[in-house]
mmCIF file with all atom_site columns, C-alpha atoms in Angstrom:
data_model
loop_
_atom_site.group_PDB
_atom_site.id
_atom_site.type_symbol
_atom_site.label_atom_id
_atom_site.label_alt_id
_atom_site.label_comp_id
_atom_site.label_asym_id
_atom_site.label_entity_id
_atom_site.label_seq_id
_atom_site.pdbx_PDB_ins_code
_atom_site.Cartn_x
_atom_site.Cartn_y
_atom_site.Cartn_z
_atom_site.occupancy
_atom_site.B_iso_or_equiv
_atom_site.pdbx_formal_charge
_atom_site.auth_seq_id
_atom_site.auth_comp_id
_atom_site.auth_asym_id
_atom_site.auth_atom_id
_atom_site.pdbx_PDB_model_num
ATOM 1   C CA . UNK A 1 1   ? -35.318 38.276 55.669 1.00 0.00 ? 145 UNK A CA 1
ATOM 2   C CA . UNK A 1 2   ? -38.569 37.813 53.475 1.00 0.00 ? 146 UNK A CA 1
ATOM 3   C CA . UNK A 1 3   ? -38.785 37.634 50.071 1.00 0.00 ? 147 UNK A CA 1
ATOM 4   C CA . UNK A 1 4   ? -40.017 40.846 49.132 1.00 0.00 ? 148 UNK A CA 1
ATOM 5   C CA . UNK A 1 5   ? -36.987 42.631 51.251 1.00 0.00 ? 149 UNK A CA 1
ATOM 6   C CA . UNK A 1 6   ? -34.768 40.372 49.662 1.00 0.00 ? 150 UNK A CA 1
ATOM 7   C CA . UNK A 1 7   ? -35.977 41.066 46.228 1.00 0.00 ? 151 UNK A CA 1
ATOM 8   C CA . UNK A 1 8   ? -36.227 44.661 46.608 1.00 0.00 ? 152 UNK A CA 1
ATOM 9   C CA . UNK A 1 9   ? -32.217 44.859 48.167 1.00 0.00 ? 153 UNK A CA 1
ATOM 10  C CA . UNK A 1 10  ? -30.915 43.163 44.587 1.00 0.00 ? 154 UNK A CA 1
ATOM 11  C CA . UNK A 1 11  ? -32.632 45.838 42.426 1.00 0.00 ? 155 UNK A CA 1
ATOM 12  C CA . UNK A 1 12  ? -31.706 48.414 44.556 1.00 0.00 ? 156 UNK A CA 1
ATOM 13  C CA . UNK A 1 13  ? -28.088 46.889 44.286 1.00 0.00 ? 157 UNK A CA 1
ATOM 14  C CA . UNK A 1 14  ? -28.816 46.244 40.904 1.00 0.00 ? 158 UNK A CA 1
ATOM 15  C CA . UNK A 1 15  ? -29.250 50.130 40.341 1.00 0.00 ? 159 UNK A CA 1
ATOM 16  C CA . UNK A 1 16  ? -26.277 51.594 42.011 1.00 0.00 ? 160 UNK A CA 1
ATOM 17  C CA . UNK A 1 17  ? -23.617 53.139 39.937 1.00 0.00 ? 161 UNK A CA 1
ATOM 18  C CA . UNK A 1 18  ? -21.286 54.497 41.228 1.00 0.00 ? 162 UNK A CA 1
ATOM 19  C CA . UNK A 1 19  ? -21.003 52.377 43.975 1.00 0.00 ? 163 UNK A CA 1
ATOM 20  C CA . UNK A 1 20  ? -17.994 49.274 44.019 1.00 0.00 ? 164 UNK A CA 1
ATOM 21  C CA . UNK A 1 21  ? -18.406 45.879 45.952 1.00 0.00 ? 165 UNK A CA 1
ATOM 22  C CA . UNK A 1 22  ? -14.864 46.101 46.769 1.00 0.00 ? 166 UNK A CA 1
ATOM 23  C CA . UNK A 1 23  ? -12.832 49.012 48.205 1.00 0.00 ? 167 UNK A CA 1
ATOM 24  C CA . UNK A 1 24  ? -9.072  48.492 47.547 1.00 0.00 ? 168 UNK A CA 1
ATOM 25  C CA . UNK A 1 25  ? -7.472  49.132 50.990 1.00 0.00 ? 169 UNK A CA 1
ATOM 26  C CA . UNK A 1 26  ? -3.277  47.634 50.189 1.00 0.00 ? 170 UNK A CA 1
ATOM 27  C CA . UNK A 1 27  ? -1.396  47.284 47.033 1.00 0.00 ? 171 UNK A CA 1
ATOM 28  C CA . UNK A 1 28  ? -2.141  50.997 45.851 1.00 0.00 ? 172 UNK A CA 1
ATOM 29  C CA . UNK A 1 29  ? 0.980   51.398 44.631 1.00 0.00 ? 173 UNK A CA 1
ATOM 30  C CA . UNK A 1 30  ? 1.016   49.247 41.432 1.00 0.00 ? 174 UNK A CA 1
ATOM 31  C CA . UNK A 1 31  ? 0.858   50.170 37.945 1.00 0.00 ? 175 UNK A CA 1
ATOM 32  C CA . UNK A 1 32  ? -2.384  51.415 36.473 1.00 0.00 ? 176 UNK A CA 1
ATOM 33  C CA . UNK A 1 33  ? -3.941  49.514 33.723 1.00 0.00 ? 177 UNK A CA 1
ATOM 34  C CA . UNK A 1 34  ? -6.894  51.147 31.878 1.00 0.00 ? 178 UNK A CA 1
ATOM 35  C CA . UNK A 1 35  ? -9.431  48.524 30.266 1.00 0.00 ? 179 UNK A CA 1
ATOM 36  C CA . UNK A 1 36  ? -13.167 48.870 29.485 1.00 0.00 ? 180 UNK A CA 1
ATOM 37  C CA . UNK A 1 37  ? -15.888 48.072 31.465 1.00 0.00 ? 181 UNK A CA 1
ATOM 38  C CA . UNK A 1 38  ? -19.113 47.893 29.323 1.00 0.00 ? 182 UNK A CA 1
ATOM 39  C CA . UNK A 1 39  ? -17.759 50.933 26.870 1.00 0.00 ? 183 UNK A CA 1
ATOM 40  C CA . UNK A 1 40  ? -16.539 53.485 29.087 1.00 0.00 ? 184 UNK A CA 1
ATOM 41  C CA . UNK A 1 41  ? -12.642 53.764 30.057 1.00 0.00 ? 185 UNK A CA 1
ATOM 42  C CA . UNK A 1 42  ? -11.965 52.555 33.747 1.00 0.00 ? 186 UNK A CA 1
ATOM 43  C CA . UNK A 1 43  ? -8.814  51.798 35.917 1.00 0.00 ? 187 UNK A CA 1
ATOM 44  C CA . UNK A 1 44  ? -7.253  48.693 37.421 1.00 0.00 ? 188 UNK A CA 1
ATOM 45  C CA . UNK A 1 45  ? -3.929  47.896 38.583 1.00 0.00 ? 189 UNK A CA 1
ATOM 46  C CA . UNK A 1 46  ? -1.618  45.428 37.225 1.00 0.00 ? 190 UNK A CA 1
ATOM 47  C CA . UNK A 1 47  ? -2.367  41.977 38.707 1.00 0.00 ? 191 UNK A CA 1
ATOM 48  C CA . UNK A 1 48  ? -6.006  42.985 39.529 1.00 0.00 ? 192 UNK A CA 1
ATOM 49  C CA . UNK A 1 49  ? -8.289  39.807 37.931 1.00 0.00 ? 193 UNK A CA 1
ATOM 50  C CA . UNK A 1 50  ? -10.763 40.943 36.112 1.00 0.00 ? 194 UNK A CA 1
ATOM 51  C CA . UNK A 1 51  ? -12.970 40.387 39.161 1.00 0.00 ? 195 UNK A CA 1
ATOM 52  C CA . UNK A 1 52  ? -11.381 42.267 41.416 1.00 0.00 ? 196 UNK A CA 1
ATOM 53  C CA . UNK A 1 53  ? -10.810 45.059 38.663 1.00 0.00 ? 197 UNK A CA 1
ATOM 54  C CA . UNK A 1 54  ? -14.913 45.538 37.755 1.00 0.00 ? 198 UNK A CA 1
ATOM 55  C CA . UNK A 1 55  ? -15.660 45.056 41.582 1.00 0.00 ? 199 UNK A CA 1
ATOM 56  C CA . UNK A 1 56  ? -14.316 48.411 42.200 1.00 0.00 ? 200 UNK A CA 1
ATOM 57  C CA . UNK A 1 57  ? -16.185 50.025 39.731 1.00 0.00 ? 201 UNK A CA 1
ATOM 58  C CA . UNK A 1 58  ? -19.516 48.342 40.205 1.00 0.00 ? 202 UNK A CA 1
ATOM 59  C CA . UNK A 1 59  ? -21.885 46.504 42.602 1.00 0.00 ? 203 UNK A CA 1
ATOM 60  C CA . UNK A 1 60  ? -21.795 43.085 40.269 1.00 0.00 ? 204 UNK A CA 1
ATOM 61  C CA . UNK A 1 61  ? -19.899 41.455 38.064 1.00 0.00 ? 205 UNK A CA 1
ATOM 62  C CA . UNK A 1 62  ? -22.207 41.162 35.443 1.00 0.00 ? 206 UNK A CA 1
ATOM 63  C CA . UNK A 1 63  ? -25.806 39.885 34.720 1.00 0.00 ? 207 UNK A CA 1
ATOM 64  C CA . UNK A 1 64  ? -27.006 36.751 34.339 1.00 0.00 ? 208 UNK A CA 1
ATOM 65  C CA . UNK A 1 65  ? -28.205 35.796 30.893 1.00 0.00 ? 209 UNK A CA 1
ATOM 66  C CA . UNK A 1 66  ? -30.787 33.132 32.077 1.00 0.00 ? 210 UNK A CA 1
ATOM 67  C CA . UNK A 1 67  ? -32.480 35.139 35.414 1.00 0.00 ? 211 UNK A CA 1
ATOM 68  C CA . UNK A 1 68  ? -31.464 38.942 34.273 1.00 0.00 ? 212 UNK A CA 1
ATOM 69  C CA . UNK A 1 69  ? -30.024 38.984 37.749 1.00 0.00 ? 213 UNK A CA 1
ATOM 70  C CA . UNK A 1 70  ? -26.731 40.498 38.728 1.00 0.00 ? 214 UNK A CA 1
ATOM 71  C CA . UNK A 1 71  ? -24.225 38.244 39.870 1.00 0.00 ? 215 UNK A CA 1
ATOM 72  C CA . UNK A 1 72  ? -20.655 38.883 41.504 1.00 0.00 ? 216 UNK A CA 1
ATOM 73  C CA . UNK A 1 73  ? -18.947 35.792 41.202 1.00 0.00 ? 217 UNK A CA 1
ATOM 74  C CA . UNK A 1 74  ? -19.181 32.408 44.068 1.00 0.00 ? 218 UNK A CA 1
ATOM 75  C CA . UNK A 1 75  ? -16.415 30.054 44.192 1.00 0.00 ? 219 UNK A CA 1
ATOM 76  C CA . UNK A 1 76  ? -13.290 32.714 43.178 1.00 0.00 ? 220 UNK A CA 1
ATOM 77  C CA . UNK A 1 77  ? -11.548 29.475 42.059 1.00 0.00 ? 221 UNK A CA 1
ATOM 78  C CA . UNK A 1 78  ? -12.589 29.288 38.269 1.00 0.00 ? 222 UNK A CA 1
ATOM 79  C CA . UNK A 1 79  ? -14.873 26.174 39.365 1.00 0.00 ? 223 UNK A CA 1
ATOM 80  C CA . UNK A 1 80  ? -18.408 27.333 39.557 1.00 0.00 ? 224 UNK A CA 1
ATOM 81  C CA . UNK A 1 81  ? -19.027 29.585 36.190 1.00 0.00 ? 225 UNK A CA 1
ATOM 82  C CA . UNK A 1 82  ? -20.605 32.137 38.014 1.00 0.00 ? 226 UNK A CA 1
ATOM 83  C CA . UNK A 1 83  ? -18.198 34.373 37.266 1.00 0.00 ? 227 UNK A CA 1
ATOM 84  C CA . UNK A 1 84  ? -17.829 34.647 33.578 1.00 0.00 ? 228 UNK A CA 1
ATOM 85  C CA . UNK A 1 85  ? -17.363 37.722 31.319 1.00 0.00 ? 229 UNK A CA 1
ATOM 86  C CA . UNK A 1 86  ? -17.355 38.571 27.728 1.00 0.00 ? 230 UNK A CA 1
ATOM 87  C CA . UNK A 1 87  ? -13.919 39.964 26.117 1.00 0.00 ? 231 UNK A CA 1
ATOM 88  C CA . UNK A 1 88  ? -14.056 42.125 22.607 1.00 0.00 ? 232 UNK A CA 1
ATOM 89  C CA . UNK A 1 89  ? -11.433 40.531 20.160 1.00 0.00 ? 233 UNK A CA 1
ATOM 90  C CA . UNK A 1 90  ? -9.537  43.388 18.860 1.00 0.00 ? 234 UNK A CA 1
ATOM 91  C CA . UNK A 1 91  ? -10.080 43.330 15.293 1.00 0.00 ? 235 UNK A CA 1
ATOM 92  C CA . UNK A 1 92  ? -9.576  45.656 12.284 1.00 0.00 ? 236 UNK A CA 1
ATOM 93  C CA . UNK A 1 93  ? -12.505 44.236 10.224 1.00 0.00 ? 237 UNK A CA 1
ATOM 94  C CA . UNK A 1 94  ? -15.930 46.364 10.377 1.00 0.00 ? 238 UNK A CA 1
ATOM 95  C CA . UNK A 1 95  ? -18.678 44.126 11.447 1.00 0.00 ? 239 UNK A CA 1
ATOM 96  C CA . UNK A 1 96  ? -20.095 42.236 14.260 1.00 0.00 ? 240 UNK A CA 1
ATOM 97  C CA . UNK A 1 97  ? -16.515 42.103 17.021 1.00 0.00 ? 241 UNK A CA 1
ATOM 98  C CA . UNK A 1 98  ? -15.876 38.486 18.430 1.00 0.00 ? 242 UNK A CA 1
ATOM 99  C CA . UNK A 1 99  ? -16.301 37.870 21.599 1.00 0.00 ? 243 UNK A CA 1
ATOM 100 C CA . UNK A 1 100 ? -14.825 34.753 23.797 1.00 0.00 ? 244 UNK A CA 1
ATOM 101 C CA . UNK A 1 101 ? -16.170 34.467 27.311 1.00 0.00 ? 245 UNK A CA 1
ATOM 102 C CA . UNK A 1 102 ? -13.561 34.543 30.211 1.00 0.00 ? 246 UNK A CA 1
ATOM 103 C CA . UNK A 1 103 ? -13.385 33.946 34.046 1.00 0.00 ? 247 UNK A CA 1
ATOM 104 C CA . UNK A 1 104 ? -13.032 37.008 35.708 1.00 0.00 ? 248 UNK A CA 1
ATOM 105 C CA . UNK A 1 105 ? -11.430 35.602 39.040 1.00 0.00 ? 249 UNK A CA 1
ATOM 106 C CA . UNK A 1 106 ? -8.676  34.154 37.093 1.00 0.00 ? 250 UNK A CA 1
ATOM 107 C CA . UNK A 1 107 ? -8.395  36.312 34.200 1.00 0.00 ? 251 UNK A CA 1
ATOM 108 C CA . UNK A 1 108 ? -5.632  39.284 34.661 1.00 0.00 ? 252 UNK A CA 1
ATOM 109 C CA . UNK A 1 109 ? -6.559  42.506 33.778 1.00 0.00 ? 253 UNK A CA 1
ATOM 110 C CA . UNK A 1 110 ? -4.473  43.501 30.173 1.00 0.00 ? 254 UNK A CA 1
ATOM 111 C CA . UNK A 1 111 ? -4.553  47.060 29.282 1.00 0.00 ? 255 UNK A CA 1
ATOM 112 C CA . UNK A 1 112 ? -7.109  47.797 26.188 1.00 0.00 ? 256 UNK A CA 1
ATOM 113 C CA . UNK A 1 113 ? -9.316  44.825 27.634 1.00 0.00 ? 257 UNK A CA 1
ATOM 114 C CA . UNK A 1 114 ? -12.964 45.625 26.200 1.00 0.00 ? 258 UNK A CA 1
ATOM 115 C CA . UNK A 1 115 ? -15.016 43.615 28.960 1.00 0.00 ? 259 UNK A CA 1
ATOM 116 C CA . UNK A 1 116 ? -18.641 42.833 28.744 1.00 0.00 ? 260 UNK A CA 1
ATOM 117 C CA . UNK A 1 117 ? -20.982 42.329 31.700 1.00 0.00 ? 261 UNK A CA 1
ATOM 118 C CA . UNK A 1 118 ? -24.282 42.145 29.818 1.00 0.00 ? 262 UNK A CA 1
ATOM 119 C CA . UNK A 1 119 ? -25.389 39.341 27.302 1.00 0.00 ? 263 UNK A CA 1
ATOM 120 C CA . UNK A 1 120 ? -27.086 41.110 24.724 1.00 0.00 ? 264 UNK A CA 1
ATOM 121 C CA . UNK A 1 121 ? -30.888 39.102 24.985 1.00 0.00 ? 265 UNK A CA 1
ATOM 122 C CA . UNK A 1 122 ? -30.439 41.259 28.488 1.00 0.00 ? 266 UNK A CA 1
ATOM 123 C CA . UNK A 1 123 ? -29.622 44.402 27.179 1.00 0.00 ? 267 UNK A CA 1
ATOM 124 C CA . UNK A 1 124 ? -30.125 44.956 23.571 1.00 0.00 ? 268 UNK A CA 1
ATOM 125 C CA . UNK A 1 125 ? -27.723 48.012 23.713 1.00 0.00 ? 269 UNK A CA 1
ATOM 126 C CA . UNK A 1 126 ? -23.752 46.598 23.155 1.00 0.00 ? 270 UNK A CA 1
ATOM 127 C CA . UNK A 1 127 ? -22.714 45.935 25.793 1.00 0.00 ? 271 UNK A CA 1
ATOM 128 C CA . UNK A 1 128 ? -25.400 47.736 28.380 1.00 0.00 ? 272 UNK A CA 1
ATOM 129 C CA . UNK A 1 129 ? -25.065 49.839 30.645 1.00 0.00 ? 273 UNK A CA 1
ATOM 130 C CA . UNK A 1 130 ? -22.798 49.889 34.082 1.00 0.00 ? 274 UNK A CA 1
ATOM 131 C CA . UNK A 1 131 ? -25.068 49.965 36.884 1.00 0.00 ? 275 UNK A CA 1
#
């Protein structure tokens, strides 16, 4: 594959809403947890990771705040770093929310989750947009 098909694949997967990396094809039967994925209210089911949970929303996991590349996670062991998210702290103060970074492939999904995939130097919106 050269370069420039290569390059032009990951924006086009880049740019697809809409469409999950992972279809969930067993285990349909478990409790649904809703969390949010970069603002908007989406469904998992209990014992999804986080990984699994945004992969069947979106194509990636979340962009990279060095490359502004979409990623979607490598190792699926917690070892590699590849896969790391930002979490909302639920707070009751006004101001700026904290946020602690997470692994999503070892993370469970908790209902109310408020999950970032963007680092804001990407995306100066909070949180950017799904895509």
């Amino acid at each position: 594959m050269s370069h420039a098909s290569h390059s032009s694949r990951v924006s086009q997967d880049a740019c697809a809403p809409g469409q999950p990396q992972l279809a969930r094809l067993v285990e349909t039967a478990r409790a649904p947890v809703t969390f949010y994925l970069d603002g908007e209210p989406v469904q998992a089911l209990a014992g999804d990771t986080l990984l699994t949970a945004i992969l069947t929303h979106q194509r990636h996991l979340r962009i990279s705040e060095f490359s502004g590349t979409p990623r979607a996670g490598f190792c699926l062991i917690g070892a590699c770093q590849d896969c790391w998210v930002r979490c909302e702290a639920v707070s009751g103060a006004a101001g700026d929310v904290p946020l602690t970074r997470v692994r999503a492939c070892s993370t469970p999904v908790q209902a109310g989750m408020r999950i970032l995939t963007r680092a804001a130097d990407v995306d100066n919106t909070h949180g950017g947009a799904r895509g």
